[in-house]
Coordinates of C-alpha atoms in Angstrom, one line a residue:
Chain K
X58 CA 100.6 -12.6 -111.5
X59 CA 97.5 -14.4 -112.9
X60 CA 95.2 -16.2 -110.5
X61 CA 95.4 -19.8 -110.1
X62 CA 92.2 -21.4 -112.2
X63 CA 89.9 -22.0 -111.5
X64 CA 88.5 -18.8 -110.4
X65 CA 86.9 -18.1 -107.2
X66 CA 83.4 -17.9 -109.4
X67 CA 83.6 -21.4 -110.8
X68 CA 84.9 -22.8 -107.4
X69 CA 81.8 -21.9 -105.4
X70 CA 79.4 -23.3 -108.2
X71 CA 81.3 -26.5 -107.8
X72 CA 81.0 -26.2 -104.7
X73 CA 77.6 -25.3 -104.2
X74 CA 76.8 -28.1 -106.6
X75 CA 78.2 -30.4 -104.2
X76 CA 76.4 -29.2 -101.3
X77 CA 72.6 -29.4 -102.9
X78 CA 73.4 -32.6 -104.4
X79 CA 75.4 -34.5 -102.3
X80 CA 75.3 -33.2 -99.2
X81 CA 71.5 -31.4 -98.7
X82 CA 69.4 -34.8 -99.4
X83 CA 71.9 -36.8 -96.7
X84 CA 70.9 -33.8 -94.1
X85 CA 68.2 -34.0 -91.0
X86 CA 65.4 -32.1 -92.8
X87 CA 65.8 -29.6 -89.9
X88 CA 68.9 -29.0 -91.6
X89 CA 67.6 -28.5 -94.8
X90 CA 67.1 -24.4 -94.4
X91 CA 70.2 -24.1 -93.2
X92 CA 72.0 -25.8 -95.9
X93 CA 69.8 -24.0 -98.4
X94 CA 70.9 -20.7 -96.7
X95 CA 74.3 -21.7 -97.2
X96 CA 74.0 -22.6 -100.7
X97 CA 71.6 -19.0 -101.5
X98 CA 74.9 -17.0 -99.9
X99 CA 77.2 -19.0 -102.1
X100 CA 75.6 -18.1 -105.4
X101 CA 75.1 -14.5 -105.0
X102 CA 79.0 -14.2 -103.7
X103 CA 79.7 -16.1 -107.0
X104 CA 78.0 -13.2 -109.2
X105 CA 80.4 -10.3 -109.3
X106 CA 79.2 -7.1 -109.9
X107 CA 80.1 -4.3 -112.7
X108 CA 80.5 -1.0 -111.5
X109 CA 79.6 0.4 -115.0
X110 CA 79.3 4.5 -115.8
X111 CA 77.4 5.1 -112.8
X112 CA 80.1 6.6 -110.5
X113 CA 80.3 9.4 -113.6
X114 CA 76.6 9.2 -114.2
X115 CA 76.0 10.0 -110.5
X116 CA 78.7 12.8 -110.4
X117 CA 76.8 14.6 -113.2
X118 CA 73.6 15.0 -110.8
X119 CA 75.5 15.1 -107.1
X120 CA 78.4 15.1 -105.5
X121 CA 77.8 11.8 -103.6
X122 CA 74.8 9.3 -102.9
X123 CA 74.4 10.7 -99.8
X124 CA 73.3 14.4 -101.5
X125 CA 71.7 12.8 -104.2
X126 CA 69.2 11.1 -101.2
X127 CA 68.9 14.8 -99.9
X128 CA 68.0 16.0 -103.1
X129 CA 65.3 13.6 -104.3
X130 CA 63.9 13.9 -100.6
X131 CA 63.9 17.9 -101.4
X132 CA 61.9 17.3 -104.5
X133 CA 64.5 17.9 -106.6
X134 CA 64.2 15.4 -109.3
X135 CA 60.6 15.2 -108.9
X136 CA 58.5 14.7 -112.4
X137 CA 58.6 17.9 -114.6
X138 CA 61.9 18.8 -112.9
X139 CA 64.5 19.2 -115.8
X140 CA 66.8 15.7 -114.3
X141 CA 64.0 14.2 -114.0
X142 CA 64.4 11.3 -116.5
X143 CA 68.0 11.4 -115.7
X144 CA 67.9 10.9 -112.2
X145 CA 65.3 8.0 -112.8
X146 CA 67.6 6.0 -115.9
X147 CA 70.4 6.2 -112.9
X148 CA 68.2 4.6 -110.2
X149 CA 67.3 1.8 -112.5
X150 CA 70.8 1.2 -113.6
X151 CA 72.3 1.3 -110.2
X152 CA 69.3 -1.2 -108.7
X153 CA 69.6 -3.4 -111.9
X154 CA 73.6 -4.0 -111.3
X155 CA 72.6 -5.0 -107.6
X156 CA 70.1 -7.3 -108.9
X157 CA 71.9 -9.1 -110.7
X158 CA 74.4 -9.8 -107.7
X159 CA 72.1 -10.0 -105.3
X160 CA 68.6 -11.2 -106.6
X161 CA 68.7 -11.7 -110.0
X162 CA 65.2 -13.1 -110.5
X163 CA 63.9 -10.0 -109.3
X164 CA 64.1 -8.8 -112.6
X165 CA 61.8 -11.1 -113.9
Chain Y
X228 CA 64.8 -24.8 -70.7
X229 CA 67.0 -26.5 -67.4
X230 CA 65.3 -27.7 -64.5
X231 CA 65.6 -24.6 -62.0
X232 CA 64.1 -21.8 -64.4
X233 CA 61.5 -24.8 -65.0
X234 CA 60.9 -25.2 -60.9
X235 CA 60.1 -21.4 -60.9
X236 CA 57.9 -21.0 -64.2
X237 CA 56.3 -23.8 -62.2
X238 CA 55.4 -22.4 -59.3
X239 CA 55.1 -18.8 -60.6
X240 CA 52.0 -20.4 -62.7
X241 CA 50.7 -22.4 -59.5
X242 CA 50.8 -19.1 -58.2
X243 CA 49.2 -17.3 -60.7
X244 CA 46.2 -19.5 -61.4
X245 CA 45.9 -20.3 -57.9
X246 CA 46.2 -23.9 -58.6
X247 CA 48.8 -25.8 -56.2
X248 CA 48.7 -29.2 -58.1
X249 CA 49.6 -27.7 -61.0
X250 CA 52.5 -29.6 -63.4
X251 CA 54.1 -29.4 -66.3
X252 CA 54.4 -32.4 -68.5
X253 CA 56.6 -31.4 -70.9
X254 CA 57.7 -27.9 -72.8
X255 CA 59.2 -28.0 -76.3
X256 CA 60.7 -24.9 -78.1
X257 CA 58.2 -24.7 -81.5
X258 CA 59.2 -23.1 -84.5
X259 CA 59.2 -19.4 -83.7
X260 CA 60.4 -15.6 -85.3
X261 CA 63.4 -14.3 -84.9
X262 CA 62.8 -12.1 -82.3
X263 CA 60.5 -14.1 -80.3
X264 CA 60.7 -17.4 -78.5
X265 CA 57.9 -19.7 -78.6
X266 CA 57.5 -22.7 -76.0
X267 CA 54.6 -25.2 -75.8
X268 CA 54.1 -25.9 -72.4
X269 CA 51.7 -29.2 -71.6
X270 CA 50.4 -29.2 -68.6
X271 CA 49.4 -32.7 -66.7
X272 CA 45.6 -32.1 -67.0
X273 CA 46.2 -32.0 -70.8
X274 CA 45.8 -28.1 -71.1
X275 CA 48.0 -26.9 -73.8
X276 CA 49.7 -23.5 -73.6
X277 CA 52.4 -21.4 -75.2
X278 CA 54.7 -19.4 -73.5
X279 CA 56.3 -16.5 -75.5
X280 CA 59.3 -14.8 -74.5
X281 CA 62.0 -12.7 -75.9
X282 CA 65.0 -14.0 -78.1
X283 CA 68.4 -12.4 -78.0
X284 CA 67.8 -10.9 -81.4
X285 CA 64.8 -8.2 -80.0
X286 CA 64.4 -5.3 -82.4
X287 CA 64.0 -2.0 -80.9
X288 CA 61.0 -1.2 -82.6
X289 CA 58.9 -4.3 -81.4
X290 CA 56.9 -3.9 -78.3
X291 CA 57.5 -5.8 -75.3
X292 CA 56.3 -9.1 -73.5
X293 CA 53.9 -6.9 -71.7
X294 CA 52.6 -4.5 -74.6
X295 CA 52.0 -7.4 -76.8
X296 CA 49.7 -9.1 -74.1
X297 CA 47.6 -6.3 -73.6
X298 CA 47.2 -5.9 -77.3
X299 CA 46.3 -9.4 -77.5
X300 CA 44.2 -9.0 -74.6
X301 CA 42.1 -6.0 -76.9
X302 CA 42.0 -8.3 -80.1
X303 CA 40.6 -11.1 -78.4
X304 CA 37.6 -8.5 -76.8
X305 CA 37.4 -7.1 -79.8
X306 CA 36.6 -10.3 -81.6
X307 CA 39.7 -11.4 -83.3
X308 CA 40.7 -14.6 -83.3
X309 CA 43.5 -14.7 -81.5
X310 CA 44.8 -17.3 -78.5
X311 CA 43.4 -16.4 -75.6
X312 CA 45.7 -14.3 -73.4
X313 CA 46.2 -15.9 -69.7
X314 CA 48.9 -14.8 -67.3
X315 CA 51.7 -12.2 -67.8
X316 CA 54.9 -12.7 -66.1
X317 CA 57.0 -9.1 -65.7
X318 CA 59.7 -10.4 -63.3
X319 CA 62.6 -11.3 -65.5
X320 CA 64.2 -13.8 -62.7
X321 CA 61.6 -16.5 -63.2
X322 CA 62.7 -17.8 -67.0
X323 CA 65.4 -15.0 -67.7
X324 CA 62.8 -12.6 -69.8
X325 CA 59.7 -11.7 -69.4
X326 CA 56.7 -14.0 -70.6
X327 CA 53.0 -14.6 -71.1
X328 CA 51.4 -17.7 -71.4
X329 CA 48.5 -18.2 -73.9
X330 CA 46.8 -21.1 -75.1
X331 CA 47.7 -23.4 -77.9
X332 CA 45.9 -23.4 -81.3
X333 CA 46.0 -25.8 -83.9
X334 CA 47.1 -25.0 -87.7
X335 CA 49.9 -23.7 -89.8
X336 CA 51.3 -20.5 -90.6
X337 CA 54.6 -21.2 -92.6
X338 CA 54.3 -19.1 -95.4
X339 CA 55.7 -21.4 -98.2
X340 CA 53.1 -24.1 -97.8
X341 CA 50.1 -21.8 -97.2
X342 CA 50.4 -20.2 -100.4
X343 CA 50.6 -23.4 -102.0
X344 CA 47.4 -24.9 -100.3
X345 CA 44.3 -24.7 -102.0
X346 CA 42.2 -25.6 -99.0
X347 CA 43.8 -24.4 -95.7
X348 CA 41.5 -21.7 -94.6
X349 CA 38.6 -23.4 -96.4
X350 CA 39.4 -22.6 -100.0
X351 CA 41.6 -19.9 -101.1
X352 CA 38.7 -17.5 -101.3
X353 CA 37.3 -18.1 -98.1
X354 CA 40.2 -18.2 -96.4
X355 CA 41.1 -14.9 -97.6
X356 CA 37.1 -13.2 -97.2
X357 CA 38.5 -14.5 -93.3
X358 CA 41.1 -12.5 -93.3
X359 CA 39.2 -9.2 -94.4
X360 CA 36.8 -10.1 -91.7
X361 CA 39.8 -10.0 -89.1
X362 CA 41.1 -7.1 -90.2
X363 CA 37.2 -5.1 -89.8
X364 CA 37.6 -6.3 -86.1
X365 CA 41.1 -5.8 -85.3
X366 CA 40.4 -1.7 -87.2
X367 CA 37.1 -1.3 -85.0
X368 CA 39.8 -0.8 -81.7
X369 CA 39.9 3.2 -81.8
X370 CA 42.2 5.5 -79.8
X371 CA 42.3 6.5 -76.9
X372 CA 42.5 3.7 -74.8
X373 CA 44.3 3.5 -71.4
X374 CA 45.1 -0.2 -72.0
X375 CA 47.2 0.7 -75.4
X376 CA 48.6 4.1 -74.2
X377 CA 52.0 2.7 -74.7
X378 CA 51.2 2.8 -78.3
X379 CA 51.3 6.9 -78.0
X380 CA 49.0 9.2 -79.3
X381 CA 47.4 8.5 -82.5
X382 CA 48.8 10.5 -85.6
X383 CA 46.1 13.2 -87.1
X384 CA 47.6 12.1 -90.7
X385 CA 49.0 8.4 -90.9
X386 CA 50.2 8.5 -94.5
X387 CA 52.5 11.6 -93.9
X388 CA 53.5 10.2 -89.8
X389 CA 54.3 7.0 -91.8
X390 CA 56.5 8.9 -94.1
X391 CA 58.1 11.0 -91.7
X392 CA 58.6 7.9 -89.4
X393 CA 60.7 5.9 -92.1
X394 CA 62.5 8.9 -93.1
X395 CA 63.5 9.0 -89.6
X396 CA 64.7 5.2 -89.7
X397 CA 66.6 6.4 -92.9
X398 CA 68.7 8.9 -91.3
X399 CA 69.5 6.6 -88.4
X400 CA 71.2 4.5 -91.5
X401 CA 74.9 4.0 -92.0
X402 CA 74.6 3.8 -95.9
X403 CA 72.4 6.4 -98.1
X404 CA 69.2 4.8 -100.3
X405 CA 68.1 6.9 -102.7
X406 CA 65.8 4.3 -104.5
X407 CA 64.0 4.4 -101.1
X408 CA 64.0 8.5 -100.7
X409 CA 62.8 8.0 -104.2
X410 CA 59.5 5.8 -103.2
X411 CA 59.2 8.2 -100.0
X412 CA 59.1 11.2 -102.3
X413 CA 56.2 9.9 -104.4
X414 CA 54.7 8.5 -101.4
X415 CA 54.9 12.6 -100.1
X416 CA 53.9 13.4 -103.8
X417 CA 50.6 11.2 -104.1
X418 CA 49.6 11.2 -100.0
X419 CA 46.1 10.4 -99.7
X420 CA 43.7 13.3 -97.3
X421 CA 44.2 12.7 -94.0
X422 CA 41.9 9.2 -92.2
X423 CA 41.2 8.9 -88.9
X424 CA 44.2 6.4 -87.0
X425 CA 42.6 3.1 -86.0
X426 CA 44.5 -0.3 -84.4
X427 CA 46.5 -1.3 -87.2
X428 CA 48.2 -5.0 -86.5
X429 CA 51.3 -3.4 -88.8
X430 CA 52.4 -7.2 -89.7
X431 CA 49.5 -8.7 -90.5
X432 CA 50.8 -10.9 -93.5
X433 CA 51.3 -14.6 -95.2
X434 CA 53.4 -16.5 -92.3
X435 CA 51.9 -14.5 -89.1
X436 CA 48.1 -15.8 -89.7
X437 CA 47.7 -19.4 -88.4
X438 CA 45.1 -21.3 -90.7
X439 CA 43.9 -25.2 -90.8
X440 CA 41.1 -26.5 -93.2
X441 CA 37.9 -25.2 -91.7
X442 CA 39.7 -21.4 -91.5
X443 CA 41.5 -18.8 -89.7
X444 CA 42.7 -19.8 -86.1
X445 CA 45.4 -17.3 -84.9
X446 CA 46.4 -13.7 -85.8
X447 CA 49.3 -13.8 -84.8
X448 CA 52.7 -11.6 -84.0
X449 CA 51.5 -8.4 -82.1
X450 CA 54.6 -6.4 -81.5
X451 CA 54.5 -3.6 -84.5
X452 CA 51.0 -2.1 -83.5
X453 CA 50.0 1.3 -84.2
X454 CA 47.5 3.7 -84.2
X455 CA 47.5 4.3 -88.1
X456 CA 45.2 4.2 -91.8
X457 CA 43.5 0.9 -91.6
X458 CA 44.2 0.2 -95.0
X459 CA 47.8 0.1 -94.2
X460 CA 47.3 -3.4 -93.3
X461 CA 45.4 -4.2 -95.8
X462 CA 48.4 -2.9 -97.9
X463 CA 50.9 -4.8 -95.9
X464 CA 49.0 -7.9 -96.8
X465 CA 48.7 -7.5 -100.6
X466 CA 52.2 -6.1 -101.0
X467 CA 53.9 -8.4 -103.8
X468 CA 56.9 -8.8 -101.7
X469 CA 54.8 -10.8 -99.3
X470 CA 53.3 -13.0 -102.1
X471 CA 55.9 -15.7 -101.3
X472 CA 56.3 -16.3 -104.9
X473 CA 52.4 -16.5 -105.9
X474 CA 51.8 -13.0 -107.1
X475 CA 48.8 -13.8 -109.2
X476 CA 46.5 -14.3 -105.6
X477 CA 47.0 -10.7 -104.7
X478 CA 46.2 -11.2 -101.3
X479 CA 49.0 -12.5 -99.8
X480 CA 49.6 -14.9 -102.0
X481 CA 46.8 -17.0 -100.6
X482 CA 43.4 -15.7 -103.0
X483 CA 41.7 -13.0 -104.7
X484 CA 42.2 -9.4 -103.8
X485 CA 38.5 -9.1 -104.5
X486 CA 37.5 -11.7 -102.2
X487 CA 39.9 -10.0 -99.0
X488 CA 38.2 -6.8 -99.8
X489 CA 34.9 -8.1 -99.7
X490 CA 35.4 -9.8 -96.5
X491 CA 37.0 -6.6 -95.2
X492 CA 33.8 -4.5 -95.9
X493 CA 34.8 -0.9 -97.2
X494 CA 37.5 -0.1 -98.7
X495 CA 39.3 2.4 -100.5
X496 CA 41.7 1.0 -102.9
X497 CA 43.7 3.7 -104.5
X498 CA 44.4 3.9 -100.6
X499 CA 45.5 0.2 -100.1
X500 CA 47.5 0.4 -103.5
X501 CA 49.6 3.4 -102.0
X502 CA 50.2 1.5 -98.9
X503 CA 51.3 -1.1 -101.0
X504 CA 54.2 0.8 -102.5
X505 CA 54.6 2.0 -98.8
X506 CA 55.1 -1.6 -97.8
X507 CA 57.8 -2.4 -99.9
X508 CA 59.8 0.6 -98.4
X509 CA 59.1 -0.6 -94.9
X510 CA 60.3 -4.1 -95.3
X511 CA 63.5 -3.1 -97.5
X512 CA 64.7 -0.9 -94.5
X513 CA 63.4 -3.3 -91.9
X514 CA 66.0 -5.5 -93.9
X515 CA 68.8 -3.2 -94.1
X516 CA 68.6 -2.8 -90.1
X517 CA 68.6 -6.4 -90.3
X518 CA 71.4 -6.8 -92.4
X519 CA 73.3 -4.2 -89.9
X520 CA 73.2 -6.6 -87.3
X521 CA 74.9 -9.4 -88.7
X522 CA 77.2 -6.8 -90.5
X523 CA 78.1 -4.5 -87.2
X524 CA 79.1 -8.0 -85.2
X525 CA 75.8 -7.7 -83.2
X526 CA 74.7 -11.0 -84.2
X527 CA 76.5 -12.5 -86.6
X528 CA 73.7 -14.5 -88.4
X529 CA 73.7 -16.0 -91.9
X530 CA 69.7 -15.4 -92.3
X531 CA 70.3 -12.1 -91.4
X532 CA 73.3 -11.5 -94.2
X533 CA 71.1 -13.2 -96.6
X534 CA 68.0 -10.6 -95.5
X535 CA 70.3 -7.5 -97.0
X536 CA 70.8 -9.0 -100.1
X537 CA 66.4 -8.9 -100.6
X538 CA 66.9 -5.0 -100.7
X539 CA 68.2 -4.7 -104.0
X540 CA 65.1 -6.7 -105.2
X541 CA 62.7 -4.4 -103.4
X542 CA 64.6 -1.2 -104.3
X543 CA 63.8 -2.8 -107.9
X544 CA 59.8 -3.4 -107.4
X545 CA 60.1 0.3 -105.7
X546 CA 61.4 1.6 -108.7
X547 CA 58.8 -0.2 -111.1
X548 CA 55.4 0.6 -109.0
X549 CA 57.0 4.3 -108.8
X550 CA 57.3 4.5 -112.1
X551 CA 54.0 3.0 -113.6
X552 CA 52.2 5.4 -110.8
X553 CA 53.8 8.3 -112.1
X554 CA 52.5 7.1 -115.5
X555 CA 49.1 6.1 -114.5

């Protein structure tokens, strides 16, 4: 069965809309950061996220995140080490993904 | 605050200053952290004081009521501006925590509209040659002392304590972070020689310094203290994360970087620049334990939901200043 439209994404930015435009100026300002809050929470649960390759990418240097935390602790992808580069690309890929839920400005 | 906790904060201070007639005119709840309450309390003679006391959100890293009065108590003999530290109040039954009272100073701190002033703390440049001078003084307070022994003994090597310490905090963690193992691990890779530990404030940042147009007027927010590398809050300070948007005035968002280290004296800045990186590690767990408490049902908290969603930008800068060090 197909979702109703519009989609949950679209929704929210209506709605957030609403609550900066309408709503926010018509607020106590001690209200203000709270509504602002509100609308901040809204648009990062309107980005979804793309798992991409990394679950493969991440098997190819450890078994989980957790031993791939061990292992960089250890040293074990530390510059000169032959996943070096590999290990790095992943990080960046992984973090990038988040950011663009999360805090997509981040990424200048 | 209702009437009967009132009635004893009352006469707990007429006790304390030794002043019978003493009254309070009115108390107001100001604008304070999250883990602290902050009260102004007028008194009928037109004294003005705060009264600071614990929130339900305490972390369990932040000192105490009474740790954070005696450091205050050591910044202000040591020269820092700080308020004045009067009368510590241990007995939980009086307001329902422990409190101190100290007294009221004038200015801003909110981080958002300092770093867009040009003129609070005298000019951007001044005001941040202020702050290097208050970071000299606060660094001139050198272990031992009996007054700070809660603080612990001081580490022989505060880069690789530090390290050690936040590895510690990462392992207490429900959820890996390997982009913050990786930071750690270059942080191990490129520690500086061991420095001699020195009273570092450990939050001394945009938001915590209280400024009005002629200059600084408060340090404030006490409770992380350490015995560590004084350039760690010099670090803390510059760290782009707490820029608050301005990143072109490298310290703090509020002036030059060359100006803070002026004011500050010496200063060694491939040191500062590695406590920089270290900075952004802190904060991004400091926000995933943050995060935990909204998530675990602790506190449920919207402010501290949104506070886990600033990792993944951090992790990002961690990655970026990790990488251009390894190049550099």
């Amino acid at each position: 069965m197909l979702a109703e439209e519009p989609l949950p994404p679209d929704l929210l930015a209506i709605a957030r809309e609403v609550l900066l435009k309408d709503l926010l100026p018509a607020l106590p300002p001690d209200k203000a950061f709270a509504a602002r809050m509100v609308a901040n929470a809204m648009a990062i649960a309107a980005r979804s996220s793309e798992e991409g390759d990394a679950e493969a990418r991440l098997a190819a240097l450890a078994s989980d995140a957790r031993s791939l935390a061990t292992d960089i602790r250890a040293g074990r992808f530390d510059p000169g080490t032959p996943q070096h580069g590999e290990a790095a690309a992943l990080l960046d890929d992984i973090t990038r993904a988040r950011c663009l839920v999360s805090a997509p400005r981040a990424l200048g | 605050m209702d009437e009967p906790r009132r009635a004893r904060l009352t006469a707990w201070l007429r006790a304390a200053t030794g002043e019978p007639k003493l009254e309070i005119e009115r108390m107001a709840l100001l604008s304070g952290g999250a883990i602290q309450q902050n009260w102004a309390v007028d008194l009928s003679d037109g004294r003005a004081w705060v009264l600071r006391t614990d929130n339900a959100a305490t972390l369990a890293v932040s000192h105490g009521r009474a740790q954070e009065f005696a450091l205050l108590r050591a910044a202000f003999a040591a020269g820092v501006t700080v308020p004045e530290p009067l009368y510590l109040c241990e007995d939980a039954t009086v307001t329902g925590a422990p409190f101190f009272v100290m007294r009221r100073v004038a200015g801003t701190a909110a981080a958002h509209r300092v770093v867009k002033s040009d003129t609070l703390g005298g000019s951007r440049e001044a005001c941040v040659r202020a702050l290097g001078r208050e970071l000299a003084r606060i660094h001139t307070v050198r272990p031992p002392r009996e007054d700070l022994a809660f603080l612990g003994t001081a580490p022989d090597d505060p880069c690789r304590a530090f390290i050690a310490e936040q590895r510690a905090a990462l392992d207490r963690q429900r959820l890996p972070r390997p982009v913050l193992e990786w930071g750690l691990r270059h942080l191990e890779r490129t520690a500086p020689a061991p420095v001699t530990a020195v009273l570092v404030h450990n939050d001394f940042r945009t938001g915590n310094i209280m400024l009005d147009e002629s200059g600084v007027t408060a340090v404030l927010d006490w409770e992380f203290a350490c015995w560590s590398d004084p350039h760690a809050d010099l670090g803390w300070l510059c760290a782009k994360c707490w820029r608050f948007g301005n990143d072109a005035q490298e310290a703090g968002g509020i002036g030059p970087r060359a100006a803070l280290y002026e004011g500050y004296g010496a200063v060694d800045d491939a040191r500062v620049r590695w406590w920089e990186l270290a900075a952004h590690i802190r904060w991004a767990s400091i926000a995933v334990d943050q995060a935990e408490r909204h998530i675990s049902g602790v506190e449920r908290n919207l402010e501290l939901a949104l506070t886990g969603h600033m990792v993944p930008g951090l992790e990002w800068e961690i990655l970026r200043m990790v990488e251009a060090r390894d190049a550099g």
